[in-house]
mmCIF file of N, CA and C in Angstrom:
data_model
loop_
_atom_site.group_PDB
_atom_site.id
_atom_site.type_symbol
_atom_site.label_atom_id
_atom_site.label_comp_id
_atom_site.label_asym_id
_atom_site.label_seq_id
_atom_site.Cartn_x
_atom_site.Cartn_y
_atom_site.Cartn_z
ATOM 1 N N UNK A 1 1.219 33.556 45.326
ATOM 2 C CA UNK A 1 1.676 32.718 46.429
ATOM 3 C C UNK A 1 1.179 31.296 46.183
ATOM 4 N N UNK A 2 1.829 30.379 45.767
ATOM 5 C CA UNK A 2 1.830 29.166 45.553
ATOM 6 C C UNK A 2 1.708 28.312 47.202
ATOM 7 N N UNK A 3 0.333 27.497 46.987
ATOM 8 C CA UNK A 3 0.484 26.355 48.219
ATOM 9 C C UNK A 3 -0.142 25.741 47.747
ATOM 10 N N UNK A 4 0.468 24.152 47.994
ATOM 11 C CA UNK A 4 0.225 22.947 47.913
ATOM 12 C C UNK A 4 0.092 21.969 48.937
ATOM 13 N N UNK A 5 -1.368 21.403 49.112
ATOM 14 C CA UNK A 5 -2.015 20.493 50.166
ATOM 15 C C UNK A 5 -2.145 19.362 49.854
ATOM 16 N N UNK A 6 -1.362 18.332 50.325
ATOM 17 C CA UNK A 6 -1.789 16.828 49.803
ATOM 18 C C UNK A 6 -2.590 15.993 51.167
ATOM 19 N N UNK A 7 -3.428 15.118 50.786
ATOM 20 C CA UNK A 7 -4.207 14.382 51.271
ATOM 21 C C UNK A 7 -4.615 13.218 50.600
ATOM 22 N N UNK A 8 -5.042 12.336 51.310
ATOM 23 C CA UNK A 8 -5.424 11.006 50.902
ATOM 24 C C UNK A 8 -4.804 9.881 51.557
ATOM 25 N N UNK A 9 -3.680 10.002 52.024
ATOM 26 C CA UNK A 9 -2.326 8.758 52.572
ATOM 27 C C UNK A 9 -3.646 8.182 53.621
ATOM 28 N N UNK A 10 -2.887 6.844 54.081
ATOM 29 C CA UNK A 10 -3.346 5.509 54.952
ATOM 30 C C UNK A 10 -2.648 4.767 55.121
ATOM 31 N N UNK A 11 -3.350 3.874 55.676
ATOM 32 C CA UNK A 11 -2.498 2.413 55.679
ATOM 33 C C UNK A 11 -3.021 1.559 54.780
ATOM 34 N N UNK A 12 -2.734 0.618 53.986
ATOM 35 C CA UNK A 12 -3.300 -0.315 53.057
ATOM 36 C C UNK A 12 -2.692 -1.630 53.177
ATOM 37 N N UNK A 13 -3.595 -2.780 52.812
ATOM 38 C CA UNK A 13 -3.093 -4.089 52.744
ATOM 39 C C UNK A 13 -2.460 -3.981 51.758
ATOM 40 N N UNK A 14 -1.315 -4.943 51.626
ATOM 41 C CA UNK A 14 -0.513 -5.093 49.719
ATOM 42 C C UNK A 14 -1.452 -5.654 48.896
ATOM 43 N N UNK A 15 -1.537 -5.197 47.895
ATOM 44 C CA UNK A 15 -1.906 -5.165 46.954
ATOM 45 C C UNK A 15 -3.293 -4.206 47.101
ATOM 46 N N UNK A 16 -3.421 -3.218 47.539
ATOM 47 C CA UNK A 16 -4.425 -2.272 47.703
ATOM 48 C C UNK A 16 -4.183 -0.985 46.724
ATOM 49 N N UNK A 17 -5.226 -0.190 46.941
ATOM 50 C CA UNK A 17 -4.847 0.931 46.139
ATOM 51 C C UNK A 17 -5.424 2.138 47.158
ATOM 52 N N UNK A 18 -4.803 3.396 46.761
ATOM 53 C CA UNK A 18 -4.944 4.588 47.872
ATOM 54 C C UNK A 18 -4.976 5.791 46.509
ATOM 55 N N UNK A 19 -5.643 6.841 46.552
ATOM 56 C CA UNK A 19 -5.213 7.946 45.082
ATOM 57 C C UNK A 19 -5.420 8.863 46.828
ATOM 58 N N UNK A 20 -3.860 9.686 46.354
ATOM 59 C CA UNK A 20 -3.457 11.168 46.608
ATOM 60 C C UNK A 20 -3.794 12.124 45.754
ATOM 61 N N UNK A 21 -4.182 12.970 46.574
ATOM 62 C CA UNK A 21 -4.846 14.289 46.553
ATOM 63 C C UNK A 21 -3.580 15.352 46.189
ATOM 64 N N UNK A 22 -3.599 16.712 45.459
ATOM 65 C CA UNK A 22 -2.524 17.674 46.028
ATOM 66 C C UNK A 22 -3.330 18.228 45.537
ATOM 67 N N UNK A 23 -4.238 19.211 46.496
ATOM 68 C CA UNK A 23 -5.009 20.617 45.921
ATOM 69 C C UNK A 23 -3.787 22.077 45.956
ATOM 70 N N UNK A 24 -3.860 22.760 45.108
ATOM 71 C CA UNK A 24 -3.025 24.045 45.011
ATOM 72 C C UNK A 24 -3.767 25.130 44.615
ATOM 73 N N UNK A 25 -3.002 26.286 44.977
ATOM 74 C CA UNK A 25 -3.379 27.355 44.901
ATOM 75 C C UNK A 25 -2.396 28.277 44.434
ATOM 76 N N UNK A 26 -2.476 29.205 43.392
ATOM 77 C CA UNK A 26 -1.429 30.101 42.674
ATOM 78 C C UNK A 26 -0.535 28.905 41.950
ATOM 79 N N UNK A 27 -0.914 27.956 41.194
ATOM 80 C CA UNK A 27 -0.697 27.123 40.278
ATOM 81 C C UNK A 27 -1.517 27.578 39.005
ATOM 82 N N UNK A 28 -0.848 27.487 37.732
ATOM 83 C CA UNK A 28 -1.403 27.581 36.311
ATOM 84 C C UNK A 28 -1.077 26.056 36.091
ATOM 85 N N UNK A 29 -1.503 25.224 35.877
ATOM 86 C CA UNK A 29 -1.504 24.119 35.312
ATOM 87 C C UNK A 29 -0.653 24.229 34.026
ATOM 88 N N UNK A 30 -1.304 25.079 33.034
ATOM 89 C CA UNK A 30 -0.539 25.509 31.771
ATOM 90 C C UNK A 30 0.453 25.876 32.040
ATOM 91 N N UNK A 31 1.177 26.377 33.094
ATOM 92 C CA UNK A 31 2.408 26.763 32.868
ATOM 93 C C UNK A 31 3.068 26.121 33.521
ATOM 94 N N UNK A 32 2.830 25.162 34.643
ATOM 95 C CA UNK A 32 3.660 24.553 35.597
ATOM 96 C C UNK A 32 3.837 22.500 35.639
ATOM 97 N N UNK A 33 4.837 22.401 35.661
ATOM 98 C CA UNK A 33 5.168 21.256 36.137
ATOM 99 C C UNK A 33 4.917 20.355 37.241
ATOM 100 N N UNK A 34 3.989 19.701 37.679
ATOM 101 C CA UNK A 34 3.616 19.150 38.733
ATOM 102 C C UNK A 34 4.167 17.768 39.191
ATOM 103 N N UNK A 35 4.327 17.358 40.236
ATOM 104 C CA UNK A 35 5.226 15.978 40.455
ATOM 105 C C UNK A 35 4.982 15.155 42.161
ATOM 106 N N UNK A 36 5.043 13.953 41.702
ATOM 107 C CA UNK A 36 5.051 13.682 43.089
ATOM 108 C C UNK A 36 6.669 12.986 43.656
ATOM 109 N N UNK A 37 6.979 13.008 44.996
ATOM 110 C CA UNK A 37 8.142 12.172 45.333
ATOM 111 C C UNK A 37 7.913 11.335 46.479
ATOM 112 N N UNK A 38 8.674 11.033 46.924
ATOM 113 C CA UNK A 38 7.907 9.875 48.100
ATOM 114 C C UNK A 38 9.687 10.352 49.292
ATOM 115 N N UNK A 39 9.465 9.797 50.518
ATOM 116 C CA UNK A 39 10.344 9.393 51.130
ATOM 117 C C UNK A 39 10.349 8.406 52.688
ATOM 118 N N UNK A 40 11.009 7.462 51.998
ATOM 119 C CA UNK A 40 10.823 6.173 52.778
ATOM 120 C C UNK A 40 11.864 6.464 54.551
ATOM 121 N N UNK A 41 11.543 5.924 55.381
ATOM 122 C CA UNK A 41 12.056 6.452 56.751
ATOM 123 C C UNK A 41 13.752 6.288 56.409
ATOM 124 N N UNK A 42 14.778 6.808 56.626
ATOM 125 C CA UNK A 42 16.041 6.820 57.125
ATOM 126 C C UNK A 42 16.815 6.160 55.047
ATOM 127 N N UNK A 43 15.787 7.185 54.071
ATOM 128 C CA UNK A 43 15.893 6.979 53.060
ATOM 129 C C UNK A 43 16.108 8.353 52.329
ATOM 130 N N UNK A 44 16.685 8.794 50.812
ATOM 131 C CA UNK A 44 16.595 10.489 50.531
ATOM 132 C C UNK A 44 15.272 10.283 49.943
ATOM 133 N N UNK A 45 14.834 11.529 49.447
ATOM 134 C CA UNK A 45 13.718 11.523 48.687
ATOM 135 C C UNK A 45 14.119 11.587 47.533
ATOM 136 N N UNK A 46 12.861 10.657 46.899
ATOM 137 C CA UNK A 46 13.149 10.203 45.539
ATOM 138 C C UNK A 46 11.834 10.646 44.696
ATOM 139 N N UNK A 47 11.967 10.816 43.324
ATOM 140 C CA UNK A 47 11.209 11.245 42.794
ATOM 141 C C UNK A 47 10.011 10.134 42.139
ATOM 142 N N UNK A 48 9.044 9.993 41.850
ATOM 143 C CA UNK A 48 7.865 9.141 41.541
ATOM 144 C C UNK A 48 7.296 9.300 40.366
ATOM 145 N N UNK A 49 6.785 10.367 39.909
ATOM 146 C CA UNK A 49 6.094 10.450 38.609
ATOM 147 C C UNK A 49 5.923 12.408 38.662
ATOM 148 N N UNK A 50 5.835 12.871 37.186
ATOM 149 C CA UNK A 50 5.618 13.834 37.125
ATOM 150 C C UNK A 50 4.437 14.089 35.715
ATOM 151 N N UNK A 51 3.848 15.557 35.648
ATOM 152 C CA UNK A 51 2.434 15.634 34.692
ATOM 153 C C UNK A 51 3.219 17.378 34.203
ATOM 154 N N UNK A 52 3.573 17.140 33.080
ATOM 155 C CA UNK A 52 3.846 18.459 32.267
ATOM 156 C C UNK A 52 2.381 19.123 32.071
ATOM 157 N N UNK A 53 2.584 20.672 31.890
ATOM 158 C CA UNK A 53 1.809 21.273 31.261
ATOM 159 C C UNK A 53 1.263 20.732 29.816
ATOM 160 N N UNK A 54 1.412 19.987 29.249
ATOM 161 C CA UNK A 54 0.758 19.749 28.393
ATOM 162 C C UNK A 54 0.317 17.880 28.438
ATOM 163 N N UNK A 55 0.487 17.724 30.390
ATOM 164 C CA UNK A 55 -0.371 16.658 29.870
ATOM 165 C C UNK A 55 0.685 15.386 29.944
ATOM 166 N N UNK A 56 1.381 15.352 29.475
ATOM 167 C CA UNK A 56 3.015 14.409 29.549
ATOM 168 C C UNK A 56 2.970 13.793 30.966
ATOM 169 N N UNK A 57 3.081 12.171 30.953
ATOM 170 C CA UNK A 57 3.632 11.672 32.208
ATOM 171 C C UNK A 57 4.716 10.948 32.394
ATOM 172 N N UNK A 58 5.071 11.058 33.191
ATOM 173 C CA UNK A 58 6.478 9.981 33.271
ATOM 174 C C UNK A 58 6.519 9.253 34.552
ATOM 175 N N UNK A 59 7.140 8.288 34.729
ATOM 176 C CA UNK A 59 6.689 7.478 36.158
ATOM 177 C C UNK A 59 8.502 6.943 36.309
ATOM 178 N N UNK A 60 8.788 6.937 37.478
ATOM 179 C CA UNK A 60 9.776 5.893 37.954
ATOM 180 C C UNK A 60 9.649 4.582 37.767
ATOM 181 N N UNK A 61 10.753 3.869 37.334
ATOM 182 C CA UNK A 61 10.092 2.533 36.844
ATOM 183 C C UNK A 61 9.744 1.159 38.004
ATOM 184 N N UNK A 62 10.118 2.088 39.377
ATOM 185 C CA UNK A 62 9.491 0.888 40.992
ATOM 186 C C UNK A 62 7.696 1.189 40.805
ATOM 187 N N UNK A 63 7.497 2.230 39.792
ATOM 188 C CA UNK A 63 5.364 2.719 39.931
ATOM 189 C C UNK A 63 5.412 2.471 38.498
ATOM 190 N N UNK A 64 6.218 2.185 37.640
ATOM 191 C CA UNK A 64 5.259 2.256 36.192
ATOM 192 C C UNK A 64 4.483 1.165 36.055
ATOM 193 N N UNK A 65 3.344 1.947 35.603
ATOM 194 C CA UNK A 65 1.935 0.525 35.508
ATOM 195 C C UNK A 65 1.359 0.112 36.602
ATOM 196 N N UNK A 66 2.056 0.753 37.658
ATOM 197 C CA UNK A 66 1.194 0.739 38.784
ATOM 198 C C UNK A 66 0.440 1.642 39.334
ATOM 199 N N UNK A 67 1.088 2.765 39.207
ATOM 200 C CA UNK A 67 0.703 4.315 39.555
ATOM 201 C C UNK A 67 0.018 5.170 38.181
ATOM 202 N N UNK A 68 -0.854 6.047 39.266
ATOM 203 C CA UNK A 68 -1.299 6.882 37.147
ATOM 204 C C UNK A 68 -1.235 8.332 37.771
ATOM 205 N N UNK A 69 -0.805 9.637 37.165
ATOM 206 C CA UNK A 69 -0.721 10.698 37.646
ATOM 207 C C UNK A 69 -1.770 11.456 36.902
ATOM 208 N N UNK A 70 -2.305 12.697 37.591
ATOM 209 C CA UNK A 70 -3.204 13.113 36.987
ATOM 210 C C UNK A 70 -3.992 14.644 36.864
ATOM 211 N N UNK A 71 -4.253 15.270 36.239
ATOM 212 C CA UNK A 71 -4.324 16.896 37.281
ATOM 213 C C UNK A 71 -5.931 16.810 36.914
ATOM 214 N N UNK A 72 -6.570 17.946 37.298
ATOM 215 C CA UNK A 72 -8.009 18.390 37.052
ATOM 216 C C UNK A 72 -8.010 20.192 37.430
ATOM 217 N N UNK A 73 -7.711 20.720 36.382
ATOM 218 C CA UNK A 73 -7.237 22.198 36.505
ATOM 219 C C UNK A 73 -8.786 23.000 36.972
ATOM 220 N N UNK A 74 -9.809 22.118 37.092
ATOM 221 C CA UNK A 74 -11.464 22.550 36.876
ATOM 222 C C UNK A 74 -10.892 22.366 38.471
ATOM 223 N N UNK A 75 -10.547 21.891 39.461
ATOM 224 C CA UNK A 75 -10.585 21.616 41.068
ATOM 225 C C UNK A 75 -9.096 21.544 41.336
ATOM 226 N N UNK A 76 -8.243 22.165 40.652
ATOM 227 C CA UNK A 76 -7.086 22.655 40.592
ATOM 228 C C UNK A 76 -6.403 21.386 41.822
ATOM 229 N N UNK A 77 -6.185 20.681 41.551
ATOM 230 C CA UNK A 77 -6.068 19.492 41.937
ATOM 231 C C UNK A 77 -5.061 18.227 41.349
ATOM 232 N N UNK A 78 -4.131 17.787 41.806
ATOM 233 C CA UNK A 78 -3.086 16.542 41.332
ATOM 234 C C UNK A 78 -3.728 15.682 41.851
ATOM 235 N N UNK A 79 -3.287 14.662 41.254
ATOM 236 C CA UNK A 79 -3.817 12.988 41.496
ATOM 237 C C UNK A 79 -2.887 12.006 41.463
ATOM 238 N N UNK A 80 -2.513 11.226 42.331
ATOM 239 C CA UNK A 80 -1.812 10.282 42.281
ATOM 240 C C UNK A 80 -2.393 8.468 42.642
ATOM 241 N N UNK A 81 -2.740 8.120 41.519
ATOM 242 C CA UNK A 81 -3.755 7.115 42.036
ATOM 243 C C UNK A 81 -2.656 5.950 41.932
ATOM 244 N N UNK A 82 -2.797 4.848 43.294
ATOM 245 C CA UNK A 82 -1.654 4.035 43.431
ATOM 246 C C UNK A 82 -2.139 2.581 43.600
ATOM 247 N N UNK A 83 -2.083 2.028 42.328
ATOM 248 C CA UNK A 83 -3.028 0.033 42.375
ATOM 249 C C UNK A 83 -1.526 -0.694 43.083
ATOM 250 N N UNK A 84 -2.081 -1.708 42.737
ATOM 251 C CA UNK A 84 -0.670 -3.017 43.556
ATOM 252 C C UNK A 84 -0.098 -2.230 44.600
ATOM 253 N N UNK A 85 -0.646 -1.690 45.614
ATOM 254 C CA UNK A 85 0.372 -1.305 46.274
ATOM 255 C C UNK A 85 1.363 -2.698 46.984
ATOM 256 N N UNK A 86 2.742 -1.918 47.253
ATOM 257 C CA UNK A 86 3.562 -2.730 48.099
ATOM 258 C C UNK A 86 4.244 -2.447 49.062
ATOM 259 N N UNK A 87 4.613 -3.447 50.126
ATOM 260 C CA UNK A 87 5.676 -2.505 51.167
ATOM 261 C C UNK A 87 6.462 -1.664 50.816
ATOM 262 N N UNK A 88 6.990 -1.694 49.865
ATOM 263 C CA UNK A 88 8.510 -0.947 49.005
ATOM 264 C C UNK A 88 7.595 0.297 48.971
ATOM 265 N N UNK A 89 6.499 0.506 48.683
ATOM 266 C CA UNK A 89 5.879 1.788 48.548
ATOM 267 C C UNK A 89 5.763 2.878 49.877
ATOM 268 N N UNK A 90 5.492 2.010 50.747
ATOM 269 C CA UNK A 90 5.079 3.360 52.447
ATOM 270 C C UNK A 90 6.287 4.014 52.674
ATOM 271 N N UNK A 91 6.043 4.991 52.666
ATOM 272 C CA UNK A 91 6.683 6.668 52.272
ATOM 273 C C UNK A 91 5.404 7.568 52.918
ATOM 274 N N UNK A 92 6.238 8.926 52.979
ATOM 275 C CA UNK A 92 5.804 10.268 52.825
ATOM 276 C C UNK A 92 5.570 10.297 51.731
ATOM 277 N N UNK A 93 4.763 10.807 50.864
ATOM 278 C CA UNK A 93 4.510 11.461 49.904
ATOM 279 C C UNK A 93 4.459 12.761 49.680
ATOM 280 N N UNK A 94 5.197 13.342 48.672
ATOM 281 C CA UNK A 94 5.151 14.744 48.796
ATOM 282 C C UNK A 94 4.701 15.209 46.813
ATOM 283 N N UNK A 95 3.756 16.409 46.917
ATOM 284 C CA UNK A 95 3.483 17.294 45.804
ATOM 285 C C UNK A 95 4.244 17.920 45.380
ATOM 286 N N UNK A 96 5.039 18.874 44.624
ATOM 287 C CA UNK A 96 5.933 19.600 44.493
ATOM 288 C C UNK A 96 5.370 20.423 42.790
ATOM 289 N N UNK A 97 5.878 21.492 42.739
ATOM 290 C CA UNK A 97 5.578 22.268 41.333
ATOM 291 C C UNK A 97 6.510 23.036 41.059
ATOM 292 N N UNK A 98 6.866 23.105 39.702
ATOM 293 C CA UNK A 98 8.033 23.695 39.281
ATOM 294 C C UNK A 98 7.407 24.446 37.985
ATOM 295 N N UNK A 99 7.443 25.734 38.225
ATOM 296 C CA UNK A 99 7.259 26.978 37.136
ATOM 297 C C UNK A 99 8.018 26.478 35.716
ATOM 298 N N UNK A 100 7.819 25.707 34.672
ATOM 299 C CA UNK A 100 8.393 25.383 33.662
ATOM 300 C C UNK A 100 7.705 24.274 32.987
ATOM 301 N N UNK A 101 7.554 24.290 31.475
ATOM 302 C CA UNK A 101 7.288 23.277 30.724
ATOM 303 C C UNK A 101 8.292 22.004 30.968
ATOM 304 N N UNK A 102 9.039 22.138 31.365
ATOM 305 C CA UNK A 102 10.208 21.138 31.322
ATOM 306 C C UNK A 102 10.080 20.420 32.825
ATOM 307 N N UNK A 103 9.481 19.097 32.721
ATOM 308 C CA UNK A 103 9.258 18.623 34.047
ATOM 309 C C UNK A 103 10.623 17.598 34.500
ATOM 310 N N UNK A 104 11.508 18.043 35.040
ATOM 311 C CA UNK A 104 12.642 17.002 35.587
ATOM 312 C C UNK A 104 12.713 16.425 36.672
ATOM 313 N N UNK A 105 14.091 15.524 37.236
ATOM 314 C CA UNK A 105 12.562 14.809 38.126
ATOM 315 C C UNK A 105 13.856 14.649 39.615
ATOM 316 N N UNK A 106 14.490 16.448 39.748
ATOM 317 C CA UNK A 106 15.314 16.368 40.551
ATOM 318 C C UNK A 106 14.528 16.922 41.896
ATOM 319 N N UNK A 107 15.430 16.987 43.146
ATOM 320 C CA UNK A 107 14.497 17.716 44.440
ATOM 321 C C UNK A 107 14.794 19.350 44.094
ATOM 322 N N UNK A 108 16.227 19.500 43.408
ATOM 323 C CA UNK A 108 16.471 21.208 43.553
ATOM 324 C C UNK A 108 15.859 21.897 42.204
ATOM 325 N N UNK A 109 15.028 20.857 41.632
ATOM 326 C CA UNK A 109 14.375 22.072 40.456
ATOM 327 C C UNK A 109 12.729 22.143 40.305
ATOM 328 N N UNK A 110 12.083 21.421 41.821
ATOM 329 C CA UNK A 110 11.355 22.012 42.674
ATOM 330 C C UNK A 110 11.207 23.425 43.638
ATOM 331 N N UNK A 111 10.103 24.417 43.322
ATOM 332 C CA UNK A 111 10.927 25.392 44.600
ATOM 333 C C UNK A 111 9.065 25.588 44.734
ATOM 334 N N UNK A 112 8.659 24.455 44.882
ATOM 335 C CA UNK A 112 7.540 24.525 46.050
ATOM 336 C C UNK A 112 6.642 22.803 46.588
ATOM 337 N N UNK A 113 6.650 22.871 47.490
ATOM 338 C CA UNK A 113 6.165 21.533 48.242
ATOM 339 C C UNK A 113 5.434 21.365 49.443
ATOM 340 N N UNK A 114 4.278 20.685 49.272
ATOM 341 C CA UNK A 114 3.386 20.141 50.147
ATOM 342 C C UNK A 114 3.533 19.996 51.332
ATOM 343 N N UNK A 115 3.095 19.835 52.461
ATOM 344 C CA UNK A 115 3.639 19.028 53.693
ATOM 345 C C UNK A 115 3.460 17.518 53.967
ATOM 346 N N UNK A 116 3.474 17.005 52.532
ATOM 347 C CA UNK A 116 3.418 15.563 52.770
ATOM 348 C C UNK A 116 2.383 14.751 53.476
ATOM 349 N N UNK A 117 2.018 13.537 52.790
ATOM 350 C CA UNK A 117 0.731 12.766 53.230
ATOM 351 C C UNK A 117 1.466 11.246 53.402
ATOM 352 N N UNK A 118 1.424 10.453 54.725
ATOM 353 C CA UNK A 118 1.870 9.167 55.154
ATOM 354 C C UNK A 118 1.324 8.136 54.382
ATOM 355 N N UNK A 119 1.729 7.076 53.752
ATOM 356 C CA UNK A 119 0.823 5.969 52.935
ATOM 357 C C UNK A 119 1.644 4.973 53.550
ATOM 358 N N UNK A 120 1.190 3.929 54.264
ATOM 359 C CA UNK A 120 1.733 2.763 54.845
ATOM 360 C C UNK A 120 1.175 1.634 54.422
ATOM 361 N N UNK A 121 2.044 0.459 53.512
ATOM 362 C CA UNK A 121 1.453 -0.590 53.152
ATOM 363 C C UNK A 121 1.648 -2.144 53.709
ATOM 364 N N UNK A 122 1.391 -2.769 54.438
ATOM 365 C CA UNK A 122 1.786 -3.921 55.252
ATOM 366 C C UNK A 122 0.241 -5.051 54.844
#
């Protein structure tokens, strides 16, 4: 039984930084795909960055170089650490994990997710 808890969201001045939390449980790191997405109010959800089983990151290019993704399989734990923040950024944030080496960076090839953590930047 896979669950995923994210924590960390706030409010931040721009140009601040905030790192999200996603602790899980019934996750193999080695075998699973981990990812974060965001969704902005009266916006779809969009995808942000994802961390393959072996470590691989990829970022959307509104967070590349801004954002760093990250796991710690010792505190079974995702990381989403977020510098420059900007307005364009305050969203929901959501965790998500997908059973596969192959990390893609759609909502339907997710089939598990967090209940989301608020990050507001003004």
């Amino acid at each position: 039984h896979v669950q995923l808890v994210e924590s960390g969201g706030g409010s931040v001045e721009v140009g601040g930084s905030l790192t999200l939390s996603c602790k899980t449980s019934g996750v193999w790191y080695s075998s699973y795909c981990m990812a974060w997405f965001r969704q902005s109010e009266g916006a779809q959800r969009e995808w942000v960055s994802g961390i393959d089983p072996s470590s691989r990151t990829t970022y959307a290019d509104s967070v590349k170089d801004r954002f760093t993704i990250s796991k710690d399989a010792s505190k079974n734990t995702v990381y989403l650490k977020m510098d420059d923040l900007k307005p364009d950024d305050t969203a929901i944030y959501y965790c998500a994990a997908r059973y596969s080496e192959y990390c893609y960076r759609r909502i339907i090839d997710f089939g598990e997710w967090g209940q989301g953590t608020q990050v507001t930047v003004s």
